[in-house]
């Protein structure tokens, strides 16, 4: 029997996920969609399998045809919706952030532990990107020795007008925070955030240069620049004792014509990480069917939000800021 999926949120990400579930995800049927804007939900319903249209996320979670829920509604709604999924005992894949506050994330962690089952996955899709997966296996092979540094670049062509300086961290650099934790199998203990001398976009501090230190002493720097204009560009390099491991440049195609060599950039993350999004959904459905959890857990969602919060504090104070995480509950097992 296919898993009946309901998607909450019919905006950019929700409608993309609805299409991927309809066109590419074996073992799942998209049965329902909801959005605060009923016309927008109905429009997604006409082009995908989602024939049951609900007026809000809570109604969708209660729908008996819905066995599992994907949350792609605004960040401020995540906590209430994830908690409702847990009360209903239904698996949930929540777009990042798990919740905008660390307390909210911890309430979700406590509620999940109380169910006794791993029901929550957070949509950190880079863990499903073939490039990052290859970096992780290279590091695990032992050939490169211990990691010393990681350099990351995260550039968007243009940020929406409502982006504020904290969102460069909580919305964008949070992906590097998660993927670096996952690659290094480590947590961060302190952070410093540097601003450039000449801010380019009014009050927005853009770009920012974030330097994190891990428990094992690895330094991770992240240049995050959300109005870089030329395109979406993500890079990463691990510097280890005996060599380096670098994410291959994207896209793989180079064009030579009229005396010039060129290569293009994706417009945004949906194109750049398109394959990772598909793999993430497939893996989520497989994990629901097998009962074996995979991907970023609620604890990872908490650690990412708490670390991003400390980065934002470091940006505001211009001081090196300590990152204090709660002890990892046994329920979540070792970092994987
Ligand atoms: C966006 O919200 C995402 O999640 C993308 O993956 C990220 O690259 C982008 O910077 C964010 O704004």
PDB file of N, CA and C in Angstrom, residues 58-114:
ATOM      1  N   UNK A  58      -3.962  21.863  10.275  1.00  0.00           N
ATOM      2  CA  UNK A  58      -4.455  20.967  11.334  1.00  0.00           C
ATOM      3  C   UNK A  58      -5.529  20.027  10.784  1.00  0.00           C
ATOM      4  N   UNK A  59      -6.385  20.563   9.899  1.00  0.00           N
ATOM      5  CA  UNK A  59      -7.423  19.716   9.284  1.00  0.00           C
ATOM      6  C   UNK A  59      -6.772  18.631   8.427  1.00  0.00           C
ATOM      7  N   UNK A  60      -5.702  19.014   7.709  1.00  0.00           N
ATOM      8  CA  UNK A  60      -5.014  18.024   6.855  1.00  0.00           C
ATOM      9  C   UNK A  60      -4.401  16.911   7.717  1.00  0.00           C
ATOM     10  N   UNK A  61      -3.810  17.299   8.855  1.00  0.00           N
ATOM     11  CA  UNK A  61      -3.164  16.280   9.711  1.00  0.00           C
ATOM     12  C   UNK A  61      -4.214  15.275  10.220  1.00  0.00           C
ATOM     13  N   UNK A  62      -5.431  15.781  10.485  1.00  0.00           N
ATOM     14  CA  UNK A  62      -6.488  14.882  11.005  1.00  0.00           C
ATOM     15  C   UNK A  62      -7.117  14.002   9.930  1.00  0.00           C
ATOM     16  N   UNK A  63      -6.916  14.331   8.663  1.00  0.00           N
ATOM     17  CA  UNK A  63      -7.535  13.575   7.556  1.00  0.00           C
ATOM     18  C   UNK A  63      -7.099  12.098   7.631  1.00  0.00           C
ATOM     19  N   UNK A  64      -8.042  11.163   7.765  1.00  0.00           N
ATOM     20  CA  UNK A  64      -7.641   9.745   7.879  1.00  0.00           C
ATOM     21  C   UNK A  64      -6.955   9.194   6.625  1.00  0.00           C
ATOM     22  N   UNK A  65      -7.112   9.865   5.468  1.00  0.00           N
ATOM     23  CA  UNK A  65      -6.412   9.401   4.255  1.00  0.00           C
ATOM     24  C   UNK A  65      -4.923   9.793   4.283  1.00  0.00           C
ATOM     25  N   UNK A  66      -4.581  10.709   5.177  1.00  0.00           N
ATOM     26  CA  UNK A  66      -3.197  11.193   5.240  1.00  0.00           C
ATOM     27  C   UNK A  66      -2.433  10.370   6.279  1.00  0.00           C
ATOM     28  N   UNK A  67      -1.399   9.637   5.808  1.00  0.00           N
ATOM     29  CA  UNK A  67      -0.583   8.831   6.737  1.00  0.00           C
ATOM     30  C   UNK A  67       0.679   9.554   7.168  1.00  0.00           C
ATOM     31  N   UNK A  68       1.147  10.515   6.370  1.00  0.00           N
ATOM     32  CA  UNK A  68       2.401  11.211   6.684  1.00  0.00           C
ATOM     33  C   UNK A  68       2.308  12.626   6.109  1.00  0.00           C
ATOM     34  N   UNK A  69       3.018  13.550   6.741  1.00  0.00           N
ATOM     35  CA  UNK A  69       2.825  14.970   6.401  1.00  0.00           C
ATOM     36  C   UNK A  69       4.145  15.626   6.047  1.00  0.00           C
ATOM     37  N   UNK A  70       4.108  16.455   4.997  1.00  0.00           N
ATOM     38  CA  UNK A  70       5.265  17.278   4.644  1.00  0.00           C
ATOM     39  C   UNK A  70       4.880  18.737   4.921  1.00  0.00           C
ATOM     40  N   UNK A  71       5.662  19.408   5.766  1.00  0.00           N
ATOM     41  CA  UNK A  71       5.344  20.793   6.145  1.00  0.00           C
ATOM     42  C   UNK A  71       6.229  21.757   5.370  1.00  0.00           C
ATOM     43  N   UNK A  72       5.585  22.607   4.572  1.00  0.00           N
ATOM     44  CA  UNK A  72       6.319  23.631   3.816  1.00  0.00           C
ATOM     45  C   UNK A  72       5.586  24.973   3.943  1.00  0.00           C
ATOM     46  N   UNK A  73       5.032  25.197   5.117  1.00  0.00           N
ATOM     47  CA  UNK A  73       4.318  26.455   5.392  1.00  0.00           C
ATOM     48  C   UNK A  73       5.311  27.420   6.054  1.00  0.00           C
ATOM     49  N   UNK A  74       4.911  28.665   6.327  1.00  0.00           N
ATOM     50  CA  UNK A  74       5.862  29.606   6.925  1.00  0.00           C
ATOM     51  C   UNK A  74       6.472  29.085   8.240  1.00  0.00           C
ATOM     52  N   UNK A  75       7.724  29.526   8.483  1.00  0.00           N
ATOM     53  CA  UNK A  75       8.504  29.018   9.626  1.00  0.00           C
ATOM     54  C   UNK A  75       7.732  29.125  10.945  1.00  0.00           C
ATOM     55  N   UNK A  76       6.983  30.230  11.111  1.00  0.00           N
ATOM     56  CA  UNK A  76       6.317  30.477  12.396  1.00  0.00           C
ATOM     57  C   UNK A  76       5.233  29.427  12.687  1.00  0.00           C
ATOM     58  N   UNK A  77       4.806  28.667  11.677  1.00  0.00           N
ATOM     59  CA  UNK A  77       3.751  27.662  11.885  1.00  0.00           C
ATOM     60  C   UNK A  77       4.324  26.269  12.210  1.00  0.00           C
ATOM     61  N   UNK A  78       5.637  26.107  12.041  1.00  0.00           N
ATOM     62  CA  UNK A  78       6.209  24.752  12.095  1.00  0.00           C
ATOM     63  C   UNK A  78       5.983  24.045  13.432  1.00  0.00           C
ATOM     64  N   UNK A  79       6.248  24.769  14.532  1.00  0.00           N
ATOM     65  CA  UNK A  79       6.179  24.089  15.840  1.00  0.00           C
ATOM     66  C   UNK A  79       4.783  23.500  16.070  1.00  0.00           C
ATOM     67  N   UNK A  80       3.763  24.338  15.903  1.00  0.00           N
ATOM     68  CA  UNK A  80       2.394  23.858  16.183  1.00  0.00           C
ATOM     69  C   UNK A  80       2.049  22.658  15.291  1.00  0.00           C
ATOM     70  N   UNK A  81       2.460  22.733  14.028  1.00  0.00           N
ATOM     71  CA  UNK A  81       2.096  21.666  13.092  1.00  0.00           C
ATOM     72  C   UNK A  81       2.862  20.373  13.386  1.00  0.00           C
ATOM     73  N   UNK A  82       4.158  20.502  13.688  1.00  0.00           N
ATOM     74  CA  UNK A  82       4.931  19.276  13.988  1.00  0.00           C
ATOM     75  C   UNK A  82       4.363  18.631  15.263  1.00  0.00           C
ATOM     76  N   UNK A  83       4.035  19.455  16.267  1.00  0.00           N
ATOM     77  CA  UNK A  83       3.468  18.892  17.503  1.00  0.00           C
ATOM     78  C   UNK A  83       2.145  18.183  17.216  1.00  0.00           C
ATOM     79  N   UNK A  84       1.346  18.751  16.317  1.00  0.00           N
ATOM     80  CA  UNK A  84       0.068  18.105  15.971  1.00  0.00           C
ATOM     81  C   UNK A  84       0.320  16.764  15.274  1.00  0.00           C
ATOM     82  N   UNK A  85       1.341  16.704  14.411  1.00  0.00           N
ATOM     83  CA  UNK A  85       1.669  15.420  13.748  1.00  0.00           C
ATOM     84  C   UNK A  85       2.063  14.394  14.801  1.00  0.00           C
ATOM     85  N   UNK A  86       2.858  14.839  15.781  1.00  0.00           N
ATOM     86  CA  UNK A  86       3.297  13.904  16.833  1.00  0.00           C
ATOM     87  C   UNK A  86       2.097  13.418  17.642  1.00  0.00           C
ATOM     88  N   UNK A  87       1.164  14.338  17.967  1.00  0.00           N
ATOM     89  CA  UNK A  87      -0.034  13.903  18.722  1.00  0.00           C
ATOM     90  C   UNK A  87      -0.828  12.896  17.923  1.00  0.00           C
ATOM     91  N   UNK A  88      -0.842  13.070  16.592  1.00  0.00           N
ATOM     92  CA  UNK A  88      -1.596  12.137  15.745  1.00  0.00           C
ATOM     93  C   UNK A  88      -0.804  10.861  15.474  1.00  0.00           C
ATOM     94  N   UNK A  89       0.472  10.830  15.895  1.00  0.00           N
ATOM     95  CA  UNK A  89       1.321   9.645  15.662  1.00  0.00           C
ATOM     96  C   UNK A  89       1.681   9.478  14.192  1.00  0.00           C
ATOM     97  N   UNK A  90       1.732  10.607  13.426  1.00  0.00           N
ATOM     98  CA  UNK A  90       2.029  10.498  11.985  1.00  0.00           C
ATOM     99  C   UNK A  90       3.429  11.039  11.672  1.00  0.00           C
ATOM    100  N   UNK A  91       4.205  10.318  10.841  1.00  0.00           N
ATOM    101  CA  UNK A  91       5.538  10.795  10.466  1.00  0.00           C
ATOM    102  C   UNK A  91       5.455  12.145   9.754  1.00  0.00           C
ATOM    103  N   UNK A  92       6.472  12.978   9.975  1.00  0.00           N
ATOM    104  CA  UNK A  92       6.448  14.316   9.398  1.00  0.00           C
ATOM    105  C   UNK A  92       7.834  14.700   8.888  1.00  0.00           C
ATOM    106  N   UNK A  93       7.851  15.255   7.688  1.00  0.00           N
ATOM    107  CA  UNK A  93       9.074  15.861   7.140  1.00  0.00           C
ATOM    108  C   UNK A  93       8.831  17.360   7.138  1.00  0.00           C
ATOM    109  N   UNK A  94       9.604  18.092   7.959  1.00  0.00           N
ATOM    110  CA  UNK A  94       9.385  19.531   8.100  1.00  0.00           C
ATOM    111  C   UNK A  94      10.526  20.277   7.434  1.00  0.00           C
ATOM    112  N   UNK A  95      10.190  21.212   6.554  1.00  0.00           N
ATOM    113  CA  UNK A  95      11.219  22.078   5.969  1.00  0.00           C
ATOM    114  C   UNK A  95      11.954  22.779   7.096  1.00  0.00           C
ATOM    115  N   UNK A  96      13.213  23.139   6.886  1.00  0.00           N
ATOM    116  CA  UNK A  96      13.925  23.875   7.929  1.00  0.00           C
ATOM    117  C   UNK A  96      13.345  25.282   8.045  1.00  0.00           C
ATOM    118  N   UNK A  97      13.340  25.911   9.213  1.00  0.00           N
ATOM    119  CA  UNK A  97      13.795  25.363  10.478  1.00  0.00           C
ATOM    120  C   UNK A  97      12.718  24.485  11.097  1.00  0.00           C
ATOM    121  N   UNK A  98      13.160  23.549  11.955  1.00  0.00           N
ATOM    122  CA  UNK A  98      12.183  22.720  12.671  1.00  0.00           C
ATOM    123  C   UNK A  98      11.240  23.648  13.435  1.00  0.00           C
ATOM    124  N   UNK A  99      11.805  24.645  14.085  1.00  0.00           N
ATOM    125  CA  UNK A  99      11.033  25.722  14.725  1.00  0.00           C
ATOM    126  C   UNK A  99      11.971  26.921  14.784  1.00  0.00           C
ATOM    127  N   UNK A 100      11.448  28.131  14.768  1.00  0.00           N
ATOM    128  CA  UNK A 100      12.345  29.291  14.762  1.00  0.00           C
ATOM    129  C   UNK A 100      13.107  29.503  16.068  1.00  0.00           C
ATOM    130  N   UNK A 101      12.608  28.956  17.197  1.00  0.00           N
ATOM    131  CA  UNK A 101      13.315  29.168  18.474  1.00  0.00           C
ATOM    132  C   UNK A 101      13.859  27.846  19.004  1.00  0.00           C
ATOM    133  N   UNK A 102      14.922  27.956  19.818  1.00  0.00           N
ATOM    134  CA  UNK A 102      15.494  26.728  20.393  1.00  0.00           C
ATOM    135  C   UNK A 102      14.489  26.092  21.359  1.00  0.00           C
ATOM    136  N   UNK A 103      13.760  26.932  22.110  1.00  0.00           N
ATOM    137  CA  UNK A 103      12.772  26.354  23.038  1.00  0.00           C
ATOM    138  C   UNK A 103      11.707  25.570  22.269  1.00  0.00           C
ATOM    139  N   UNK A 104      11.283  26.130  21.142  1.00  0.00           N
ATOM    140  CA  UNK A 104      10.289  25.447  20.312  1.00  0.00           C
ATOM    141  C   UNK A 104      10.826  24.103  19.826  1.00  0.00           C
ATOM    142  N   UNK A 105      12.097  24.089  19.398  1.00  0.00           N
ATOM    143  CA  UNK A 105      12.697  22.823  18.942  1.00  0.00           C
ATOM    144  C   UNK A 105      12.748  21.822  20.094  1.00  0.00           C
ATOM    145  N   UNK A 106      13.106  22.306  21.283  1.00  0.00           N
ATOM    146  CA  UNK A 106      13.202  21.385  22.428  1.00  0.00           C
ATOM    147  C   UNK A 106      11.834  20.833  22.814  1.00  0.00           C
ATOM    148  N   UNK A 107      10.790  21.656  22.640  1.00  0.00           N
ATOM    149  CA  UNK A 107       9.431  21.129  22.935  1.00  0.00           C
ATOM    150  C   UNK A 107       9.102  19.990  21.955  1.00  0.00           C
ATOM    151  N   UNK A 108       9.525  20.155  20.702  1.00  0.00           N
ATOM    152  CA  UNK A 108       9.279  19.087  19.711  1.00  0.00           C
ATOM    153  C   UNK A 108      10.082  17.836  20.081  1.00  0.00           C
ATOM    154  N   UNK A 109      11.350  18.038  20.448  1.00  0.00           N
ATOM    155  CA  UNK A 109      12.198  16.896  20.838  1.00  0.00           C
ATOM    156  C   UNK A 109      11.533  16.148  21.998  1.00  0.00           C
ATOM    157  N   UNK A 110      11.067  16.891  23.022  1.00  0.00           N
ATOM    158  CA  UNK A 110      10.441  16.244  24.190  1.00  0.00           C
ATOM    159  C   UNK A 110       9.182  15.492  23.761  1.00  0.00           C
ATOM    160  N   UNK A 111       8.391  16.114  22.884  1.00  0.00           N
ATOM    161  CA  UNK A 111       7.147  15.460  22.449  1.00  0.00           C
ATOM    162  C   UNK A 111       7.459  14.202  21.641  1.00  0.00           C
ATOM    163  N   UNK A 112       8.508  14.244  20.823  1.00  0.00           N
ATOM    164  CA  UNK A 112       8.843  13.055  20.025  1.00  0.00           C
ATOM    165  C   UNK A 112       9.328  11.928  20.939  1.00  0.00           C
ATOM    166  N   UNK A 113      10.176  12.281  21.899  1.00  0.00           N
ATOM    167  CA  UNK A 113      10.675  11.248  22.827  1.00  0.00           C
ATOM    168  C   UNK A 113       9.481  10.614  23.558  1.00  0.00           C
ATOM    169  N   UNK A 114       8.488  11.447  23.915  1.00  0.00           N
ATOM    170  CA  UNK A 114       7.314  10.917  24.640  1.00  0.00           C
ATOM    171  C   UNK A 114       6.537   9.913  23.782  1.00  0.00           C
TER     172      UNK A 114
END
